[in-house]
Structure formats: C-alpha cells, structure tokens
Coordinates of C-alpha atoms in Angstrom, one line a residue:
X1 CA 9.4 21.1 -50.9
X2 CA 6.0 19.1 -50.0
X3 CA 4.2 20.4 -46.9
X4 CA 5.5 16.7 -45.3
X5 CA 8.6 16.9 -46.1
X6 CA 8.8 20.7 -44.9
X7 CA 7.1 19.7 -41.6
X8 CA 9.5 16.7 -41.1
X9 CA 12.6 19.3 -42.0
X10 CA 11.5 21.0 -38.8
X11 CA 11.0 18.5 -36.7
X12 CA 14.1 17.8 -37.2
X13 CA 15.9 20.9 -36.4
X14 CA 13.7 21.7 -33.4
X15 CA 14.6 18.2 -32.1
X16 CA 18.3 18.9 -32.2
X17 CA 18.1 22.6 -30.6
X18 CA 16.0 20.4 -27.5
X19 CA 18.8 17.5 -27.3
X20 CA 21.8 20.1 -27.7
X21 CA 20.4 22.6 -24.7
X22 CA 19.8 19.4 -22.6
X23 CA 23.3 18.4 -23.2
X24 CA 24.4 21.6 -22.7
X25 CA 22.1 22.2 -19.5
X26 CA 24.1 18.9 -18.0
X27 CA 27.0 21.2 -17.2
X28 CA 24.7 24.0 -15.2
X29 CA 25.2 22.7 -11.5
X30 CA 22.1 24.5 -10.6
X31 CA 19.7 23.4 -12.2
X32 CA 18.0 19.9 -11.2
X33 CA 18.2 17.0 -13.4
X34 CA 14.1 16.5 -13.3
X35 CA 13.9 20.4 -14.7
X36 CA 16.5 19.4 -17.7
X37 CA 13.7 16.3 -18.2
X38 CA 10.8 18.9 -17.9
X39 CA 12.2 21.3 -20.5
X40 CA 13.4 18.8 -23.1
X41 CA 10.1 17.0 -22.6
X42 CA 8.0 20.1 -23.4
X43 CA 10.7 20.9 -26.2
X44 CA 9.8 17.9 -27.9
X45 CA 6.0 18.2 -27.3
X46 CA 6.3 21.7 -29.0
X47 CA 8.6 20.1 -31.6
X48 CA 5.7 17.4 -32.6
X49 CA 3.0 20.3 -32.5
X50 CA 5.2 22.8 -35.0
X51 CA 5.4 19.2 -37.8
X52 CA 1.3 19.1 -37.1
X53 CA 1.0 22.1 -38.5
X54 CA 2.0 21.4 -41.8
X55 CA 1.6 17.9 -42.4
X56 CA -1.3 17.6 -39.9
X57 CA -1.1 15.2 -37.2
X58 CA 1.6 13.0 -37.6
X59 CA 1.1 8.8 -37.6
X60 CA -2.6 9.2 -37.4
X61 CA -3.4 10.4 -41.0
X62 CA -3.7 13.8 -40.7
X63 CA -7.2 12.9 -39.5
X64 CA -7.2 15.6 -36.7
X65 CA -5.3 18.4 -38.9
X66 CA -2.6 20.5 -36.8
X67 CA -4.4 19.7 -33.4
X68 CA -1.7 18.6 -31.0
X69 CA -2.6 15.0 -29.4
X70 CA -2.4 16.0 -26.2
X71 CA -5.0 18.5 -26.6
X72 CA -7.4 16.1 -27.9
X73 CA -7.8 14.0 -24.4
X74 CA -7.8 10.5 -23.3
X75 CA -10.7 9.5 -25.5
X76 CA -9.7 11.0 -29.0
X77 CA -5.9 10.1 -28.9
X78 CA -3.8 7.4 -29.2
X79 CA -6.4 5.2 -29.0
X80 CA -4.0 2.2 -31.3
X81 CA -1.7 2.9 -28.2
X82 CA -3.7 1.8 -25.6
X83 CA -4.9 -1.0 -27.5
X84 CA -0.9 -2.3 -27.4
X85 CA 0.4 -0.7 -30.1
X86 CA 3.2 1.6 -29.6
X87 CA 4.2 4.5 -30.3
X88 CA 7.7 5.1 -29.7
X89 CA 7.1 7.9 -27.4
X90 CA 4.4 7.5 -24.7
X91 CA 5.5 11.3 -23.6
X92 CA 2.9 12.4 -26.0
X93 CA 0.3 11.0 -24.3
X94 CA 1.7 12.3 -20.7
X95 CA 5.1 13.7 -20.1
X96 CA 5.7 12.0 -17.0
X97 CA 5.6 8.3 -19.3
X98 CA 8.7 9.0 -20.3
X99 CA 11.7 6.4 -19.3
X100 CA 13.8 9.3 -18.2
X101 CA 11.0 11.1 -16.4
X102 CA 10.2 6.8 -15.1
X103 CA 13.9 6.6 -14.0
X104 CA 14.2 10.0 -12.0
X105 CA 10.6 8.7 -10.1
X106 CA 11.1 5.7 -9.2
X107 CA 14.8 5.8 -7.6
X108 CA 12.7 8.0 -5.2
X109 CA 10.4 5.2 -4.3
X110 CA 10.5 3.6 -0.5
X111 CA 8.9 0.7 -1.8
X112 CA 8.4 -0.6 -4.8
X113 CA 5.9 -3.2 -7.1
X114 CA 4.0 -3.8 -3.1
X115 CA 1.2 -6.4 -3.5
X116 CA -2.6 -5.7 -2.9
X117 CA -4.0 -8.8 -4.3
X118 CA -2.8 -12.0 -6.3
X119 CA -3.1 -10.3 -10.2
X120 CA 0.0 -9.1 -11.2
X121 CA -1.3 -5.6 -11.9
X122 CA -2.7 -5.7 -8.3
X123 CA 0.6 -4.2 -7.2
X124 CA 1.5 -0.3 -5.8
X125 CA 4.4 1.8 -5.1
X126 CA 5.2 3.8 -1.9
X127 CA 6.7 7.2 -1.6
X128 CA 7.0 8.3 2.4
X129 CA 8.1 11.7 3.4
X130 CA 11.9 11.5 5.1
X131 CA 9.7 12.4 8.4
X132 CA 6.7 11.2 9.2
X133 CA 4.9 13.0 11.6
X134 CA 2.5 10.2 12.1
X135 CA -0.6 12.9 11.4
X136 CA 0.3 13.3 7.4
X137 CA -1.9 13.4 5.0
X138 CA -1.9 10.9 2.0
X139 CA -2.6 10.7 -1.6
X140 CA -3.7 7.3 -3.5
X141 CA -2.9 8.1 -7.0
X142 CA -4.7 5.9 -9.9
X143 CA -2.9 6.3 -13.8
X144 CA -4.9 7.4 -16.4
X145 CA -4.9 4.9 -20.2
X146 CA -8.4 4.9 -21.2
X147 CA -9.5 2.0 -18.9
X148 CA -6.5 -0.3 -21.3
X149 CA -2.9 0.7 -20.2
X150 CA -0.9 2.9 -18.0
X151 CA 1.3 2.0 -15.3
X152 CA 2.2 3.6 -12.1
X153 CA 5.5 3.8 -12.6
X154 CA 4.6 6.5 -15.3
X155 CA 4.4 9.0 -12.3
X156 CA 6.9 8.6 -10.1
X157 CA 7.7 12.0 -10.5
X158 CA 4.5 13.1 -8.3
X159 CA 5.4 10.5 -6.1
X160 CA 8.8 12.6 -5.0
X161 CA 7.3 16.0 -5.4
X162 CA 4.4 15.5 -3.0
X163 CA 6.8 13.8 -0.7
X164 CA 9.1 16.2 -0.2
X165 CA 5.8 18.3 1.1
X166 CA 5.3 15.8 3.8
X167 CA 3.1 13.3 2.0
X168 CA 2.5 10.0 1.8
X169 CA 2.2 9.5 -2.1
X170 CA 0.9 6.1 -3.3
X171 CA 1.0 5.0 -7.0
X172 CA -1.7 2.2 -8.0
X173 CA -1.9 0.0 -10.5
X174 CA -4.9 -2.2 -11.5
X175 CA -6.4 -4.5 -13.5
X176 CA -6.7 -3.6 -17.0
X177 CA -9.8 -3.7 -20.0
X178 CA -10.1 -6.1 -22.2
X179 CA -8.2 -8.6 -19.8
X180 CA -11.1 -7.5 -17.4
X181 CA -14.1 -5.5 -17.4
X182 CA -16.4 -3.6 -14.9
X183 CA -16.1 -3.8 -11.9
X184 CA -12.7 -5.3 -11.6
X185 CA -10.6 -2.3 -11.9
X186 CA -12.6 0.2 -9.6
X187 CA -13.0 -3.0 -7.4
X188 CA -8.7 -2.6 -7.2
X189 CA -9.2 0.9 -6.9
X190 CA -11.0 0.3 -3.6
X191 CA -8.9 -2.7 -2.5
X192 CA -5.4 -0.5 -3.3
X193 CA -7.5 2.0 -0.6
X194 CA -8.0 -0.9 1.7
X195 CA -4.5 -1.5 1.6
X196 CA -3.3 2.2 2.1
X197 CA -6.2 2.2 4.9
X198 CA -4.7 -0.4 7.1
X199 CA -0.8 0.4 6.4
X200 CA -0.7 4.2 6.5
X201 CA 0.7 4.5 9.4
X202 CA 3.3 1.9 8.6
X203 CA 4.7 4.8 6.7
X204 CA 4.4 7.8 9.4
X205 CA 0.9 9.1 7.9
X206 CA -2.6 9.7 8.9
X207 CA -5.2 6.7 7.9
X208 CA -8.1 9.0 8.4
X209 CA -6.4 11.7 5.9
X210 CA -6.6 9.7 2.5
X211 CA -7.1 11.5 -0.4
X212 CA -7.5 9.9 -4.1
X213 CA -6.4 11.4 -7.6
X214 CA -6.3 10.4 -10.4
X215 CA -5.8 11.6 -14.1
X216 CA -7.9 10.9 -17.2
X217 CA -9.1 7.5 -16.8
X218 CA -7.9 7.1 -13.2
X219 CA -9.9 10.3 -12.6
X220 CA -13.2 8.5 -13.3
X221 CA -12.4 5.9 -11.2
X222 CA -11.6 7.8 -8.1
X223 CA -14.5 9.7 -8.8
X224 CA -16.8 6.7 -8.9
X225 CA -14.8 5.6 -5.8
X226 CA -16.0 8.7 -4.1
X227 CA -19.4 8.9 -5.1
X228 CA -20.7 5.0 -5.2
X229 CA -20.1 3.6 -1.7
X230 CA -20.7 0.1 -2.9
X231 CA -17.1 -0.5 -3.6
X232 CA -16.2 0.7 0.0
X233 CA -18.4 -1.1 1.9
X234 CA -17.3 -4.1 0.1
X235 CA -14.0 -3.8 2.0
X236 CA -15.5 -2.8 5.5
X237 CA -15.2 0.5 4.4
X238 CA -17.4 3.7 3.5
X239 CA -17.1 7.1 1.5
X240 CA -16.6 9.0 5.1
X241 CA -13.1 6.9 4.7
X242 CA -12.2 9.3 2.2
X243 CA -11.2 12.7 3.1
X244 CA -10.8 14.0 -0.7
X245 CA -10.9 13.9 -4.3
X246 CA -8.9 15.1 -6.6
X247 CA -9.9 14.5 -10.2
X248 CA -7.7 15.5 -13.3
X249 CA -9.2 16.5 -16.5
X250 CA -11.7 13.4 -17.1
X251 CA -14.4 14.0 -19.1
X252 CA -15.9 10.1 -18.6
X253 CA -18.0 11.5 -15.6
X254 CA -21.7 10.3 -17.1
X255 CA -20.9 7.0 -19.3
X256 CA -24.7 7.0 -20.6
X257 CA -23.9 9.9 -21.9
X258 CA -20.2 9.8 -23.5
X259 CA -21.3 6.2 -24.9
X260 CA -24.4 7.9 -27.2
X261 CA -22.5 10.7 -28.4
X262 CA -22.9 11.4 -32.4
X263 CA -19.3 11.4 -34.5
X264 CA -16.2 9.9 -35.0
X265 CA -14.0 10.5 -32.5
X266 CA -16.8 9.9 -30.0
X267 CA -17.3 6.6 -32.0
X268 CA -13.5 6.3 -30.3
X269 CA -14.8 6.9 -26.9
X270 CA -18.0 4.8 -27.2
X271 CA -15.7 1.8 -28.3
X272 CA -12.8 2.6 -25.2
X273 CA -16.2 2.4 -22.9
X274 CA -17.6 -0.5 -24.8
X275 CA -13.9 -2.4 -24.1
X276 CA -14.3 -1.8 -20.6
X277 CA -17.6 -1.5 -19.6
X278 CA -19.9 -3.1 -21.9
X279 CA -23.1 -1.2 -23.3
X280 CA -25.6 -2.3 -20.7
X281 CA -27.2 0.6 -20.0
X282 CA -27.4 -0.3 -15.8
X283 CA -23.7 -0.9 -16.2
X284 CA -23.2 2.5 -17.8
X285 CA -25.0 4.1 -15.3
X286 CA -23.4 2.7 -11.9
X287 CA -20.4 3.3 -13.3
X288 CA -20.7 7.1 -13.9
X289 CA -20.1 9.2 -10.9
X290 CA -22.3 11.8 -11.5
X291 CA -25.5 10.1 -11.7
X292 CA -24.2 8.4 -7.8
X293 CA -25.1 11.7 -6.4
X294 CA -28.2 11.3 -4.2
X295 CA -29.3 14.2 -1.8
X296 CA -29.5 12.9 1.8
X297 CA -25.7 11.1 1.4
X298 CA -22.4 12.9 2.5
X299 CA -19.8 12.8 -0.3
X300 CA -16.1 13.8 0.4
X301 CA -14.9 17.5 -1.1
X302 CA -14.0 17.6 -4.5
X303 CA -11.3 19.6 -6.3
X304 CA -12.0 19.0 -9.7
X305 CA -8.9 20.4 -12.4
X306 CA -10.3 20.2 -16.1
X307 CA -8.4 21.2 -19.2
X308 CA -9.8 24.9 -21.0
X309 CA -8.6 23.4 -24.4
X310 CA -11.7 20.6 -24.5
X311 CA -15.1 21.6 -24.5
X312 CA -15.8 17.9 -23.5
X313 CA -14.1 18.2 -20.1
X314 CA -15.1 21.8 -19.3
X315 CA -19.3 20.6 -20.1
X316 CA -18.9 17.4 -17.9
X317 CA -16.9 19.6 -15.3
X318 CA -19.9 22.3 -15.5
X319 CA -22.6 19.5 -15.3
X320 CA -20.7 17.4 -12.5
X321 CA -20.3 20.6 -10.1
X322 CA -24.0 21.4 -10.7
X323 CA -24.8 18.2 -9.0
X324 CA -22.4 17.9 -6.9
X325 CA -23.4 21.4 -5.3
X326 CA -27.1 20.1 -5.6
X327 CA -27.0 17.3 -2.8
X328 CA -25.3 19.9 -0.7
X329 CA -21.5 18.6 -1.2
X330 CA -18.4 20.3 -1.5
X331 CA -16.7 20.9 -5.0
X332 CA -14.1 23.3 -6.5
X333 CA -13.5 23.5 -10.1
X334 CA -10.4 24.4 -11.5
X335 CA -10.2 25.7 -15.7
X336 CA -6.4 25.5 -16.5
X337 CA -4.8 26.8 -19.8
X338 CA -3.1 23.5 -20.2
X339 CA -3.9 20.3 -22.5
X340 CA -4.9 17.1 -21.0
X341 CA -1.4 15.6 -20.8
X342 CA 0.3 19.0 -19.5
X343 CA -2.3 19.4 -16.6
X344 CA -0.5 15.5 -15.4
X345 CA 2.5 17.0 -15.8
X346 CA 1.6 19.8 -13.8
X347 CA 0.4 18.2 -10.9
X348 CA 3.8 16.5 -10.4
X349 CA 5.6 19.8 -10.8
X350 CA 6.0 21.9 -7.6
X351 CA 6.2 24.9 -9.9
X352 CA 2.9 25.2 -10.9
X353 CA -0.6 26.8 -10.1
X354 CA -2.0 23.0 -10.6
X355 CA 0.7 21.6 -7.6
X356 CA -0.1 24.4 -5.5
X357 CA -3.9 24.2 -5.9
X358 CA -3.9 20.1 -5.3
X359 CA -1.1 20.7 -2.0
X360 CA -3.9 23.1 -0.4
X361 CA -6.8 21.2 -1.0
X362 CA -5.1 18.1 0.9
X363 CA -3.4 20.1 3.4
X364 CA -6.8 21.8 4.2
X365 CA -5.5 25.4 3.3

C-alpha cells in the first residue's frame, strides 16, 4: 500500500469515528449543539493533518509536506480558494466557515444583511445582548480572506458568545480585492464604524465603547483603522473614537516589507498584496499600520493575539509592539499555542484562554 493510498485509508477511518461520535453525541442532553460542532470540527481538522503526514498536504501537491494548512497562515494557504475556487470545506481555512458552525450563528442574529452603503458587500449583521444596559461595550468584527473573500456570516458563532457577555457584537462585511483595491475596503471598514458609531445605542450599548477585531486579513485592517486616522476623519470621526483593538494573528502589519520578501510562498503573499494593494511603494506604506505610528499622536490600546506556530506572525508581532510601546501607546501581546485558524476559533469559544483574554481587554479588566 502507496503512502497516498495509506494516508487516504485513514482519512477515512478517522472521518467515520468523528461523524459516528457526533451522531452519537446528538442523544447527550447536556452537551450543546455548538460544542458537538466544535469537536467534529476539530476531529476533521486532526483527520486532514494525520492524511498530510503521509501523502503530504493534500490538493495542493504535497508542496508544503505534512504541514497542516491552518498552520501555514492567511498568506501561504489556500490561496486558489480565495481567488474563487473552492475547496469543499472552508473549515480548513477557519472552523467557524463551516455551514453548520454558519447556521448555529446566525439564528442568533437580531439583525441581519443591515446596510452601510449602496455595494452589496457594504452590508453587517447585529448581535445585541437580551439586556442592554445602555453603557455596553461593543465589538466591530472585520473577517479575515486575504483581502479576496470571507464573509461575516462565517462568524456568527462570536457574534452569540460575546453576546451572551453583555456585548454588542457586530459582523462586517466589505468590499472585496480584485473587484476593488486600496482604499475601498479599509474605507468600509471605517464607514461599517460610522454606522456602529451612530446606532449603538439603538441596540442598548455604549457609542463611546467601540472596540474593533479582526482576524488575519481583517486584523490588518482594523489595525490600519486604529493607527491612520485618515479614514476616521473622513467620516467626521478620529482614532480617540476607538476605544480598542483587537488584532488576531496577522502577520500583514508592514506591507513594504511582506511585499519584498525572498521565496515562494512569500511570492504568494507578495501577489495577495499586489491583488489588493498594488506595488506602489506610497500605497504599501499608508496601508501598513506599523509605519502609522508617529510619537506625539494618541493611539487606542492594543491587544494583539499572534499564533506560536508562525515565525512570520510572532516577528511582525515583536516588531509592531516595539513601536507601538515607542510613541508611548498601549499594547499587550498575546503568543498562543494554536494555528492561525484555531486562534478564530478560539476567540468565538467562551472556553478558552483567547475568549477570556479578548472579554477583559473590552471589559477593562
């Protein structure tokens, strides 16, 4: 038996354990129906990663031998997937993607597909506490896709787990690369804030307690959102407007920089960037948070959650908190044993160390 068809064998066989325990798990009263999700989710993950060993990484050639997708980041995976072609199983990429995970989230949703502009994309959805207390704290949420897909629908898991802490949870979507290029999609970024500016309270929450996260992708832009006040002003706002930032596990935090960088999968990054921002080298620049930082300004804090598994993330994380600390702002960086998709996951999960972290950063513990 070849090492393929071995690998496929028990892939297989771990793939039937996973969909037997879930059915099996359907009849235990106790446990909640997004922790069945959770489990066979991460039973699949760890079904795909046991067929990498052996036949190397499976649909993209073997080209990045037994190293699980998710570990690789934003930049280095599925790269044909956010160029339109599917996959079959968007999971891969982040675990709340999936249509059961989608399902679960979004029949939690107060409001749904609510319109910030006239694009299509230029849409959000709402998830309010069952109380409002009218002095809540809020979360604007931007997807991750490497600057080409994503959807906020993808996470409406988050959207019910910070909500049932009293938040107001927002999910954004926004105009997508190649259909547009920079500075559309920050532009939504800050117009989606606008909107959650102006209608907070419409939902029982604070307007002067809006923090923005964002994963991967939608990490870099909230970051840029926080750190070039440009975009803000352009809506009558400013970066004072923001009372936090949360990033997750982006490693696009100096463009210049990731655009240059020697090797083939950065040759992958350098062409995501290229898609969406174009290789002007004063382009590149605005749109890479870290070189925003100017001493004399006042930034918002940052809690800043970067995967231990890419040596990408934890150097931009390193160099970012450096700068950040040297104009005098506020930052916290978290190193998490997770891979870039998990650490999503994660902060959707009242479980873990990630949720916990991220719930007393915006509750000011």
């Amino acid at each position: 038996m070849n090492n393929i068809t071995r690998s496929m064998l028990i892939l297989f066989v771990i793939m039937l354990v996973a969909e037997v325990s879930a059915s099996a798990q359907d009849q235990q009263p106790d446990q909640s129906r997004r922790e069945r999700v959770i489990q066979f989710l991460k039973a699949r993950r760890q079904a795909q990663g046991a067929a990498g060993n052996g036949a190397g990484l499976m649909g993209a050639g073997g080209r990045f031998g037994n190293q699980r997708i998710n570990d690789l980041g934003p930049e280095r995976s599925g790269v044909g997937m956010r160029q339109g072609q599917s996959s079959g199983d968007e999971s891969l990429l982040d675990p709340d993607a999936s249509a059961e995970a989608r399902k679960i989230g979004n029949s939690n949703a107060t409001a749904r597909d609510v319109a910030y502009g006239s694009d299509p994309l230029q849409k959000l959805d709402v998830y309010a506490p069952a109380k409002g207390t009218a002095t809540g704290p809020v979360i604007l949420f931007a997807h991750g896709g490497g600057w080409k897909r994503g959807d906020k629908k993808q996470h409406g898991l988050k959207g019910a787990a910070y909500s049932n802490h009293g938040i107001l949870f927002i999910s954004t979507n926004y105009r997508l690369a190649p259909q547009v290029m920079h500075p559309k999609e920050i532009e939504d970024i800050a117009s989606a804030f606008a909107w959650v500016k102006a209608h907070a309270s419409d939902y029982g929450a604070d307007p002067n307690k809006i923090y923005v996260m964002g994963h991967s992708a939608g990490a870099h832009l909230v970051d840029l959102l926080a750190t070039n006040e440009k975009f803000l002003k352009e809506k009558g706002l400013k970066l004072s407007d923001v009372k936090g930032c949360i990033s997750l596990d982006t490693a696009s935090l100096d463009l210049t920089e990731r655009a240059s960088l020697p090797g083939p999968a950065s040759k992958m990054v350098a062409d995501m960037i290229k898609t969406a921002f174009g290789t002007d080298p004063k382009v590149l620049a605005e749109a890479s948070p870290l070189l925003q930082l100017q001493k004399g300004k006042t930034y918002p804090s940052f809690l800043m959650i970067c995967s231990g598994n890419r040596r990408d993330s934890l150097a931009a994380h390193k160099e970012f908190e450096k700068a950040v600390h040297g104009v005098g702002g506020g930052v916290t960086t978290k190193v998490v044993p997770l891979n870039h998709g998990e650490i999503s996951q994660a902060a959707g999960n009242e479980k873990t160390e990630v949720f916990s972290q991220i719930l007393s950063f915006v509750e000011g513990k």
